[in-house]
Tab-separated table of N, CA and C and ligand atoms in Angstrom:
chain	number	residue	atom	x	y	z
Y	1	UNK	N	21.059	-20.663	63.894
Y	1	UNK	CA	19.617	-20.506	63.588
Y	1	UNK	C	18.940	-19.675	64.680
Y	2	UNK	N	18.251	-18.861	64.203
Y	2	UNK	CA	17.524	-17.750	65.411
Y	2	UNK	C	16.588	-18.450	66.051
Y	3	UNK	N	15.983	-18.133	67.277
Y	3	UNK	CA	14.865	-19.061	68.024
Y	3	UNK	C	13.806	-19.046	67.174
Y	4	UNK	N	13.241	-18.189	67.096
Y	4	UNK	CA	11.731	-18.527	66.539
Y	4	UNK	C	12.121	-19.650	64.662
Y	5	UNK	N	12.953	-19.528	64.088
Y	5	UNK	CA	13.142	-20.097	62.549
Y	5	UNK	C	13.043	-21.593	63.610
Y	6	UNK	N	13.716	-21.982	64.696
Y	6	UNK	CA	13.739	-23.418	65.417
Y	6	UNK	C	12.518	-23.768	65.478
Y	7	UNK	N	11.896	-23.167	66.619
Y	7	UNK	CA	10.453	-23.363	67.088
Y	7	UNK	C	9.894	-23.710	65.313
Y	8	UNK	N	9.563	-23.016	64.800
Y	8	UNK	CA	8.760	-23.363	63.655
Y	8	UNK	C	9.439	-24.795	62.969
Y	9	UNK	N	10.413	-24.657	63.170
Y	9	UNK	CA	11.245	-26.197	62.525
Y	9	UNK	C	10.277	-27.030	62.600
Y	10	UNK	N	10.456	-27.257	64.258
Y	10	UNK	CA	10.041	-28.013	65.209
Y	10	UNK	C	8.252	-27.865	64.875
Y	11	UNK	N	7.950	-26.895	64.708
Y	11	UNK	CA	6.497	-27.544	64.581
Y	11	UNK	C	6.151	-27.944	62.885
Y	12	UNK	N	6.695	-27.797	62.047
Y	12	UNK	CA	7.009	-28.504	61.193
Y	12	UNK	C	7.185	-30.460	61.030
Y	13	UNK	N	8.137	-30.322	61.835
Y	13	UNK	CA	8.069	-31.618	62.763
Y	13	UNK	C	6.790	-32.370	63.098
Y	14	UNK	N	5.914	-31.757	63.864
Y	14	UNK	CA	4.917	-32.035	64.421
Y	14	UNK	C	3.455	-31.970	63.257
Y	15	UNK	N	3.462	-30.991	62.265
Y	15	UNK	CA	2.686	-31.181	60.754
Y	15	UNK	C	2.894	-32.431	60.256
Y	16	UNK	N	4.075	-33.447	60.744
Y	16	UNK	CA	4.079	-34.590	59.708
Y	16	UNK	C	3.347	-35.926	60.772
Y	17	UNK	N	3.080	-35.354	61.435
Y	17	UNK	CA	2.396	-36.541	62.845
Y	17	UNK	C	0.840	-36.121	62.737
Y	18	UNK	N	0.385	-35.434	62.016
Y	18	UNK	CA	-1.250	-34.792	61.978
Y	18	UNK	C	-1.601	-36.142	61.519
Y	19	UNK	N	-3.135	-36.131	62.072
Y	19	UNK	CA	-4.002	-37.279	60.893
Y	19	UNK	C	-4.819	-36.289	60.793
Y	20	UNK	N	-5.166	-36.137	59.846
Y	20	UNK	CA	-6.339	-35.381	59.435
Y	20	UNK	C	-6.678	-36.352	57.446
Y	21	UNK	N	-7.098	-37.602	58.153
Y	21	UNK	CA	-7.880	-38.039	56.985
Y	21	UNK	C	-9.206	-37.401	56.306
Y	22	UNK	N	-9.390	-36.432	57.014
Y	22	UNK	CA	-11.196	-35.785	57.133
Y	22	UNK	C	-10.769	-34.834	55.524
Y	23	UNK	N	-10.207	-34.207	56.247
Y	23	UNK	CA	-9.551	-32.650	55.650
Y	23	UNK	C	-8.391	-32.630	54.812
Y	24	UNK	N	-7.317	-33.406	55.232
Y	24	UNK	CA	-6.575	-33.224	54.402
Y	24	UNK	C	-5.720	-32.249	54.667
Y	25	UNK	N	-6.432	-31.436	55.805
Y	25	UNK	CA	-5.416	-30.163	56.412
Y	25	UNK	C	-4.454	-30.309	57.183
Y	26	UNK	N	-3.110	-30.381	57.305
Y	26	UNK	CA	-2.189	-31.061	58.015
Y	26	UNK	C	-2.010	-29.633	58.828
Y	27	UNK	N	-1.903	-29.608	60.264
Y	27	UNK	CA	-1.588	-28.422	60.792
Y	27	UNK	C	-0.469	-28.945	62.503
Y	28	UNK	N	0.851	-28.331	62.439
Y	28	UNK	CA	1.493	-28.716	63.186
Y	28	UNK	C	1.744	-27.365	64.129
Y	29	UNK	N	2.443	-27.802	65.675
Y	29	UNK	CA	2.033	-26.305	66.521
Y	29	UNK	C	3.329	-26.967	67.525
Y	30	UNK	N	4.212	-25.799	68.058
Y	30	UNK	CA	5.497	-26.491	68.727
Y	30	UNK	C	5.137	-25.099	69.854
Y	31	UNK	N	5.303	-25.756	71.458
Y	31	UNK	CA	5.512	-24.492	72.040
Y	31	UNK	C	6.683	-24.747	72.718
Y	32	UNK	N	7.934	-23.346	73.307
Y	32	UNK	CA	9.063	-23.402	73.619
Y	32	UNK	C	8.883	-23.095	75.345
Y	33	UNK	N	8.929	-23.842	75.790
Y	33	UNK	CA	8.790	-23.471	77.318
Y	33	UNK	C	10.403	-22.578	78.227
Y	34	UNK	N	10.273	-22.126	78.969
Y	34	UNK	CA	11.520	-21.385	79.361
Y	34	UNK	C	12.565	-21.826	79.851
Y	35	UNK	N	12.193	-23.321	80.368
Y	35	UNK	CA	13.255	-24.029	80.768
Y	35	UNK	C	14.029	-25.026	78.910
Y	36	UNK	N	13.636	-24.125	77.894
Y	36	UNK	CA	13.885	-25.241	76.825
Y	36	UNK	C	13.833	-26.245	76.626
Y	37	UNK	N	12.177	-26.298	76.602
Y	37	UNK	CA	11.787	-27.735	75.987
Y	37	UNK	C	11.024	-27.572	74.854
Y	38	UNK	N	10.922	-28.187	73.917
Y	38	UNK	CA	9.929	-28.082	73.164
Y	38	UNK	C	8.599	-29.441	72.742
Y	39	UNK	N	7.357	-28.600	72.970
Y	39	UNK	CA	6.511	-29.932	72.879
Y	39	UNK	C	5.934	-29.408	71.782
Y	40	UNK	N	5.519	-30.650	71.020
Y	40	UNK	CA	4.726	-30.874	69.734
Y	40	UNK	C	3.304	-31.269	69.767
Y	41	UNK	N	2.792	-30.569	68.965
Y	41	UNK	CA	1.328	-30.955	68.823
Y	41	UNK	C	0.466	-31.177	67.519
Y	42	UNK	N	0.076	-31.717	67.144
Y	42	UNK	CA	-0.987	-32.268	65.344
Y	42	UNK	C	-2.557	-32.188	65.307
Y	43	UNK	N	-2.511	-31.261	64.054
Y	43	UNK	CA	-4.530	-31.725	64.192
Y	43	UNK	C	-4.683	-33.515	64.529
Y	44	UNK	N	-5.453	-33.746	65.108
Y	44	UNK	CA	-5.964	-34.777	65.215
Y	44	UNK	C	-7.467	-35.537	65.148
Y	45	UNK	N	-8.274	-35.921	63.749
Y	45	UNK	CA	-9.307	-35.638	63.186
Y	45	UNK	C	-9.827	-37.035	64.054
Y	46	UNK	N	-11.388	-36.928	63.891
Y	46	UNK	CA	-12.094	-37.664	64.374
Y	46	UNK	C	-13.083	-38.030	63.428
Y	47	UNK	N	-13.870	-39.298	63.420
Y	47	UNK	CA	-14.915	-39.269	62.519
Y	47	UNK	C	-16.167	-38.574	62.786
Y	48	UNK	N	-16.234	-38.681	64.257
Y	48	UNK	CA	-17.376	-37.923	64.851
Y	48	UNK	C	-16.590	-36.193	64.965
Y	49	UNK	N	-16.703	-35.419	63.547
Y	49	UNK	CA	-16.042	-34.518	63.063
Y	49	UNK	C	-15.708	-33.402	64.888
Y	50	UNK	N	-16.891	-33.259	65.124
Y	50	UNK	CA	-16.236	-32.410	66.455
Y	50	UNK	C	-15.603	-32.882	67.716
Y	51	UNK	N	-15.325	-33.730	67.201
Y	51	UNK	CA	-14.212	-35.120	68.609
Y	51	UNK	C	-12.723	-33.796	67.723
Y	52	UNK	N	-12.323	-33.520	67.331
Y	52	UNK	CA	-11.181	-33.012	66.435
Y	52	UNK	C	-10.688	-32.443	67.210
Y	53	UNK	N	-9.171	-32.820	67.688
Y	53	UNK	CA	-8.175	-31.959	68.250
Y	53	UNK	C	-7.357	-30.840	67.199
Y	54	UNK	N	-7.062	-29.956	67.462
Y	54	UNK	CA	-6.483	-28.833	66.579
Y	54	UNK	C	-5.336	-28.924	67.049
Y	55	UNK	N	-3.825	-28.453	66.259
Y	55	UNK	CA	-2.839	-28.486	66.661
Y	55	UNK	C	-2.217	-27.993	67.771
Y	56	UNK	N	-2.581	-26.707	67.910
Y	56	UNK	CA	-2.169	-25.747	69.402
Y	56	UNK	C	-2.862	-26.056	70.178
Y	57	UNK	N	-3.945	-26.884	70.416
Y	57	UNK	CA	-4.642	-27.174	71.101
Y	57	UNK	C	-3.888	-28.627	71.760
Y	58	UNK	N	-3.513	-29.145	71.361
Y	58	UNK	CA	-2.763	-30.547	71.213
Y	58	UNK	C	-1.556	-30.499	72.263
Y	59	UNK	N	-0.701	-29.155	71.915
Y	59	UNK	CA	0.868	-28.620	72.169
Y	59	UNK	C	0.137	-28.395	73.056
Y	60	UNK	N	-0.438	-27.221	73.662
Y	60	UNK	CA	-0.497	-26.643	74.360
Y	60	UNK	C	-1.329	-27.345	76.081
Y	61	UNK	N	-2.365	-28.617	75.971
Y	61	UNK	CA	-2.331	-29.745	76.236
Y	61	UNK	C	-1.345	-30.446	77.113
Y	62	UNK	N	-0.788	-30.664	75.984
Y	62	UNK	CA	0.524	-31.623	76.686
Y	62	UNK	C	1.248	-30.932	77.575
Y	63	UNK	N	2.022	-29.448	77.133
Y	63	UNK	CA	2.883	-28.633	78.084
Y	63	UNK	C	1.733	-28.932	79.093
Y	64	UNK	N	0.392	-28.579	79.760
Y	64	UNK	CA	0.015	-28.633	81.117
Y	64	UNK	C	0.094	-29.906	81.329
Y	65	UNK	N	-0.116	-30.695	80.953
Y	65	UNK	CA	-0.054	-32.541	81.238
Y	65	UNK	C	1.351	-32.908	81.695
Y	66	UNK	N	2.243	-32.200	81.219
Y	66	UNK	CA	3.659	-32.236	81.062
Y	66	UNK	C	3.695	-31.233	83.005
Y	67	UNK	N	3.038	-30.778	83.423
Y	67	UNK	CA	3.247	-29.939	84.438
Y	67	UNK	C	3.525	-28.315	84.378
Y	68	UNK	N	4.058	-27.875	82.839
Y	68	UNK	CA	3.839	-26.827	82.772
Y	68	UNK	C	2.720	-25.624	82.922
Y	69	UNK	N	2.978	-24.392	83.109
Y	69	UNK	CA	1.896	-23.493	83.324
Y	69	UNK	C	1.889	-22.027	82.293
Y	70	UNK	N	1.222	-21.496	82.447
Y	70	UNK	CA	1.286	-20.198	81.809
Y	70	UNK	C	2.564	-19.292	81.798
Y	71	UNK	N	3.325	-19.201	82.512
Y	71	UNK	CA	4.418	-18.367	82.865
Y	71	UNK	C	5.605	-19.221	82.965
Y	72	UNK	N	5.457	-20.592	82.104
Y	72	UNK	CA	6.841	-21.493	81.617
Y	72	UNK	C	7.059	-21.182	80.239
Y	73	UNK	N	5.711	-20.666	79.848
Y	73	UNK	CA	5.767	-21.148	78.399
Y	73	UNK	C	6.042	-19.933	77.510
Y	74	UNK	N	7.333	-20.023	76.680
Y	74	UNK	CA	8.206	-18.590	76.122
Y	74	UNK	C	7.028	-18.787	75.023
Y	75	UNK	N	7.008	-19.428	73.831
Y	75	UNK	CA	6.506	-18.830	72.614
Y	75	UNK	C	6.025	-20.331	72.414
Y	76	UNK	N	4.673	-20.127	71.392
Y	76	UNK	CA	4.216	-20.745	70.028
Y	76	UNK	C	4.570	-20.708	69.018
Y	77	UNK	N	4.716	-21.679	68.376
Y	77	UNK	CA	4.338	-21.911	66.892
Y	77	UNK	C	3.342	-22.386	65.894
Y	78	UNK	N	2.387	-22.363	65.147
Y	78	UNK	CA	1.547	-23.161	64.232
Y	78	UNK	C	1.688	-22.754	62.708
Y	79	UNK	N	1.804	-23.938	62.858
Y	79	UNK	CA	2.037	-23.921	60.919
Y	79	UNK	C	1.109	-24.962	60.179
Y	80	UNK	N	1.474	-24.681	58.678
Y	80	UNK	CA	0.357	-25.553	58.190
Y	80	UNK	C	1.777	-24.884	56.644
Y	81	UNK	N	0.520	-25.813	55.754
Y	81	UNK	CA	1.751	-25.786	54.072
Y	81	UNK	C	0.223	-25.257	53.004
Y	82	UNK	N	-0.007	-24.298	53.700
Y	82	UNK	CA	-1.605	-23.540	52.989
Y	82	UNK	C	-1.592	-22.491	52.348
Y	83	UNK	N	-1.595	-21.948	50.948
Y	83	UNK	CA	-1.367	-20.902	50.397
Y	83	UNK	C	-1.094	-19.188	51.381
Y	84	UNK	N	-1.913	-19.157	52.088
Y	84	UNK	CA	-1.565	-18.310	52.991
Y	84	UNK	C	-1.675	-18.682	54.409
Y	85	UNK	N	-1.178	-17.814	55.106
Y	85	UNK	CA	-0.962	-18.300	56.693
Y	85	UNK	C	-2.507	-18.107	57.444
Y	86	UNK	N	-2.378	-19.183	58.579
Y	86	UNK	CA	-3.392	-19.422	58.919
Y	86	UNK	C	-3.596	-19.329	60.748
Y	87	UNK	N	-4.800	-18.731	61.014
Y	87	UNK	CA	-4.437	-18.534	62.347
Y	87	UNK	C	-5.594	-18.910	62.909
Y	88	UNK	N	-5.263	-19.209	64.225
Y	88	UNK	CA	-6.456	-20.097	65.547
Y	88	UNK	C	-7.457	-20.229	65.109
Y	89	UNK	N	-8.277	-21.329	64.993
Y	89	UNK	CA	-9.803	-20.948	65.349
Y	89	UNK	C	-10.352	-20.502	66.367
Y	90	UNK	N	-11.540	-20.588	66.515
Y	90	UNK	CA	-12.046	-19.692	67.519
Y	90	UNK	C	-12.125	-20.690	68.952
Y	91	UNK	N	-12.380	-22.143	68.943
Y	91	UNK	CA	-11.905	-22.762	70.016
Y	91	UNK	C	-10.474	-22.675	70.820
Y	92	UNK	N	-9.816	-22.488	69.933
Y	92	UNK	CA	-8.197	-22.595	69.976
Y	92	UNK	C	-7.665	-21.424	70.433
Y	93	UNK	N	-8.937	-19.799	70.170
Y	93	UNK	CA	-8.475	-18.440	70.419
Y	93	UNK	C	-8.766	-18.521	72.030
Y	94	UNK	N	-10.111	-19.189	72.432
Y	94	UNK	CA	-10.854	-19.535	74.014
Y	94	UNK	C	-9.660	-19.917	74.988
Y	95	UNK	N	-9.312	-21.343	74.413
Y	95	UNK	CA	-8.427	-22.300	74.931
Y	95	UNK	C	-7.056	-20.802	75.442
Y	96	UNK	N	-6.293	-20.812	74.350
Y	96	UNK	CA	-4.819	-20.531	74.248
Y	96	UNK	C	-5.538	-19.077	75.178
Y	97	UNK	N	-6.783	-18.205	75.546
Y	97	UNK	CA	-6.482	-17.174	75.979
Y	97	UNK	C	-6.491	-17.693	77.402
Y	98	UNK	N	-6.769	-18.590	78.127
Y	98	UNK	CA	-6.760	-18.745	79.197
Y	98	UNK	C	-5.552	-19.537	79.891
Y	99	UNK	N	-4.410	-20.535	78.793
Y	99	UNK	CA	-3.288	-21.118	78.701
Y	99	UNK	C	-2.105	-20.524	78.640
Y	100	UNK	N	-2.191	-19.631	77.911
Y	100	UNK	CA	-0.983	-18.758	77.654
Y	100	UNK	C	-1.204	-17.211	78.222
Y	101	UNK	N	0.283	-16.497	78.754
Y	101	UNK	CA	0.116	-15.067	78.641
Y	101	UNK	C	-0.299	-14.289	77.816
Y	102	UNK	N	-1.259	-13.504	77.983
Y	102	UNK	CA	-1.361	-12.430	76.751
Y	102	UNK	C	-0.354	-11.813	75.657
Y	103	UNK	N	0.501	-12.201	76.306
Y	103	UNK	CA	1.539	-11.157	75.336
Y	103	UNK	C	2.920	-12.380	74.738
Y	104	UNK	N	2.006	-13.740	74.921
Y	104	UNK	CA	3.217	-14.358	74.994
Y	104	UNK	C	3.227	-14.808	73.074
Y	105	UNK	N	4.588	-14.731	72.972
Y	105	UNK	CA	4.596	-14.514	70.701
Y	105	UNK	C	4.367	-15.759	70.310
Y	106	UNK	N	3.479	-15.615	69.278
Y	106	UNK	CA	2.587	-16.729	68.734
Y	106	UNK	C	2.886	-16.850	67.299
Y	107	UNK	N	3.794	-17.381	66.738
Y	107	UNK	CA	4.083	-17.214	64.968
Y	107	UNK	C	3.581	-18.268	64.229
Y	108	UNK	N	3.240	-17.865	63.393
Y	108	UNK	CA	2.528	-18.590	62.302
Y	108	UNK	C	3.238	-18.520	61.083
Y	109	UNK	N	3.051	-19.414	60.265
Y	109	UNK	CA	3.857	-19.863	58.852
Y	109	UNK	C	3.446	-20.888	58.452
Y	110	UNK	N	3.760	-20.443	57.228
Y	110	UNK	CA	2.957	-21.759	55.799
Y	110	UNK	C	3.980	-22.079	54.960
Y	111	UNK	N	5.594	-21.471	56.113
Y	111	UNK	CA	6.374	-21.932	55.120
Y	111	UNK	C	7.210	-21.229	54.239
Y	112	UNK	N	6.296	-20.282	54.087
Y	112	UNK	CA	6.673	-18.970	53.196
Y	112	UNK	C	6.912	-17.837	53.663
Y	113	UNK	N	5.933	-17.213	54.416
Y	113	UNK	CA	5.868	-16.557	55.524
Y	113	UNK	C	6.018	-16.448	56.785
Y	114	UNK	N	6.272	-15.741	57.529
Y	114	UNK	CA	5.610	-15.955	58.973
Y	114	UNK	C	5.537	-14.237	59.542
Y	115	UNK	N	4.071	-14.689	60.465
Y	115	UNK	CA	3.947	-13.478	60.971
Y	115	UNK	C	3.571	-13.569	62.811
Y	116	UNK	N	3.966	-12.646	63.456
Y	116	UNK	CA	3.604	-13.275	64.972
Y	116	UNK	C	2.525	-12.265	65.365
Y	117	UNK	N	1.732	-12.756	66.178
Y	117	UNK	CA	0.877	-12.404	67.226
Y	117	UNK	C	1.034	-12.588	68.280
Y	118	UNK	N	-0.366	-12.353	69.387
Y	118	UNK	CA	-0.190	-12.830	70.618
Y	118	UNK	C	-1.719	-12.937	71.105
Y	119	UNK	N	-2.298	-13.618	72.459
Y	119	UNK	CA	-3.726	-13.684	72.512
Y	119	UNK	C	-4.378	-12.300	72.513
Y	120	UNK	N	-3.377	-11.363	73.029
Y	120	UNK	CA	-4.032	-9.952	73.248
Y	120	UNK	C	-4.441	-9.620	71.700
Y	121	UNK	N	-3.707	-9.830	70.766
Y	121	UNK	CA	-4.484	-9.454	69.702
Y	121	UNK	C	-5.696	-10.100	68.470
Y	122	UNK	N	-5.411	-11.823	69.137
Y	122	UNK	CA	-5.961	-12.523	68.903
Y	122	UNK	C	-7.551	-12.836	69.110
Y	123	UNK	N	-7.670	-12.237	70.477
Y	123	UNK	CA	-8.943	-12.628	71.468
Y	123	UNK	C	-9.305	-11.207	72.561
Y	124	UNK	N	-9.295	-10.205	71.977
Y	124	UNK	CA	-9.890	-9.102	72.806
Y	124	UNK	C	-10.580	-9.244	73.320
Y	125	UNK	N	-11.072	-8.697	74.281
Y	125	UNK	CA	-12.220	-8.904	75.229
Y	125	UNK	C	-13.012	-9.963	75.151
Y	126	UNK	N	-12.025	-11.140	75.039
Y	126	UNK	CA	-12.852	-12.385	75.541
Y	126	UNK	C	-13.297	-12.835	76.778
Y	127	UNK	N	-13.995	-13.899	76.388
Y	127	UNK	CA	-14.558	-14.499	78.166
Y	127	UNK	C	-13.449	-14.957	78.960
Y	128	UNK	N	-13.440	-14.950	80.131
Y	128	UNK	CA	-11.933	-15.413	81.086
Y	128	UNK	C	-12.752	-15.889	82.517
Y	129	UNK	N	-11.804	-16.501	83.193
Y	129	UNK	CA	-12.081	-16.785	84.503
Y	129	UNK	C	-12.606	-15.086	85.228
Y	130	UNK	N	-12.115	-14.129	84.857
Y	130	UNK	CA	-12.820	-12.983	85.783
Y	130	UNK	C	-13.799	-13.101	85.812
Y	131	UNK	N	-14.494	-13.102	84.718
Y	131	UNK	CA	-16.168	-13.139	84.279
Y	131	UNK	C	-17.063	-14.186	85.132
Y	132	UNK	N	-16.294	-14.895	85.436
Y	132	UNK	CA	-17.073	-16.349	86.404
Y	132	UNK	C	-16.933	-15.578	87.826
Y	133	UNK	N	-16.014	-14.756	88.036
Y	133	UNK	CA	-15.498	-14.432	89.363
Y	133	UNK	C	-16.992	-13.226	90.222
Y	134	UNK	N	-17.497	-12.430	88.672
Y	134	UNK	CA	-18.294	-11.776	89.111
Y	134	UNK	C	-20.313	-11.743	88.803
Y	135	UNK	N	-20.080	-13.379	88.875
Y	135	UNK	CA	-21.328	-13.907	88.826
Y	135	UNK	C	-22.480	-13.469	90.737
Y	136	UNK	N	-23.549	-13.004	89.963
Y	136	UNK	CA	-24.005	-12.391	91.264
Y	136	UNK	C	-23.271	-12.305	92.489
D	1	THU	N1	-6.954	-26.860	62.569
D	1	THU	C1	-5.923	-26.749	63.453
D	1	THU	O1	-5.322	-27.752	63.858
D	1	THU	N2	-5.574	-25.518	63.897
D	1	THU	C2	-6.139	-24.358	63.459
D	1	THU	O2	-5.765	-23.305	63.927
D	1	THU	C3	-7.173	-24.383	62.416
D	1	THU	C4	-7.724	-25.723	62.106
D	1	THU	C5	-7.305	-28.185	62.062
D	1	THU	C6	-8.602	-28.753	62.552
D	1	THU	C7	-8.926	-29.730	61.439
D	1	THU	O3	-8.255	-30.939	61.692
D	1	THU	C8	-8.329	-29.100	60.197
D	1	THU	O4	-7.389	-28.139	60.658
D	1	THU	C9	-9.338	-28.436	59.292
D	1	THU	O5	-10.153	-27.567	60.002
């Protein structure tokens, strides 16, 4: 099995651990760190609707909780079982641009598909720690 068909396995895996009683949207997210590990992550819904953890948000979480950093972490995955493929929200584009390398491959699949990205194409000229750096 090629790496990335794994990784997506694996966050497959992690789609069946979602609660999302709200929505109904099950969304699972696996990232592959370089020393080969893989951590899992699940939407995780709240009643107080914006308490809501998102899946890559979840994975990506844990790898730093876990001690990992930006330059452990080989690739993403997020998936979901949604007529077409589905990619970050815009919290999740904030988050993952300051978590992950720019260039580090981000694939998405519904299962059917998959297509990869990365934050550079995800989050152009977003806000970053520089921007704080050149406050007056
Ligand atoms: N969701 C994710 O987990 N990741 C995304 O990239 C898009 C949205 C979740 C949040 C919420 O639980 C559900 O999908 C519907 O928005």
């Amino acid at each position: 099995m090629i790496e990335q068909e794994r990784l997506i396995e694996k966050a497959f895996l992690a789609l069946e651990h979602a609660y999302a009683p709200y929505s109904g949207f099950q969304v699972g997210a696996c990232i592959q760190t370089r020393d080969d590990h893989y951590i899992l992550g699940a939407n995780i819904e709240n009643a107080a609707y914006g308490s809501t953890n998102c899946a890559e948000r979840s994975a990506v979480f844990a790898a730093y909780s876990m001690g990992y950093r930006k330059e452990d972490l080989k690739a993403l995955a997020v998936v979901t079982r949604a007529k077409q493929i589905t990619t970050p929200c815009g919290a999740c584009r904030q988050v993952l641009s300051e978590l992950l390398n720019a260039d580090t491959p981000i694939y998405l699949s519904n299962g059917i598909e998959v297509a990869v990205t990365n934050m550079k194409e995800l989050l152009p000229a977003g806000f970053g720690a520089d921007d704080l750096k050149s406050a007056n």
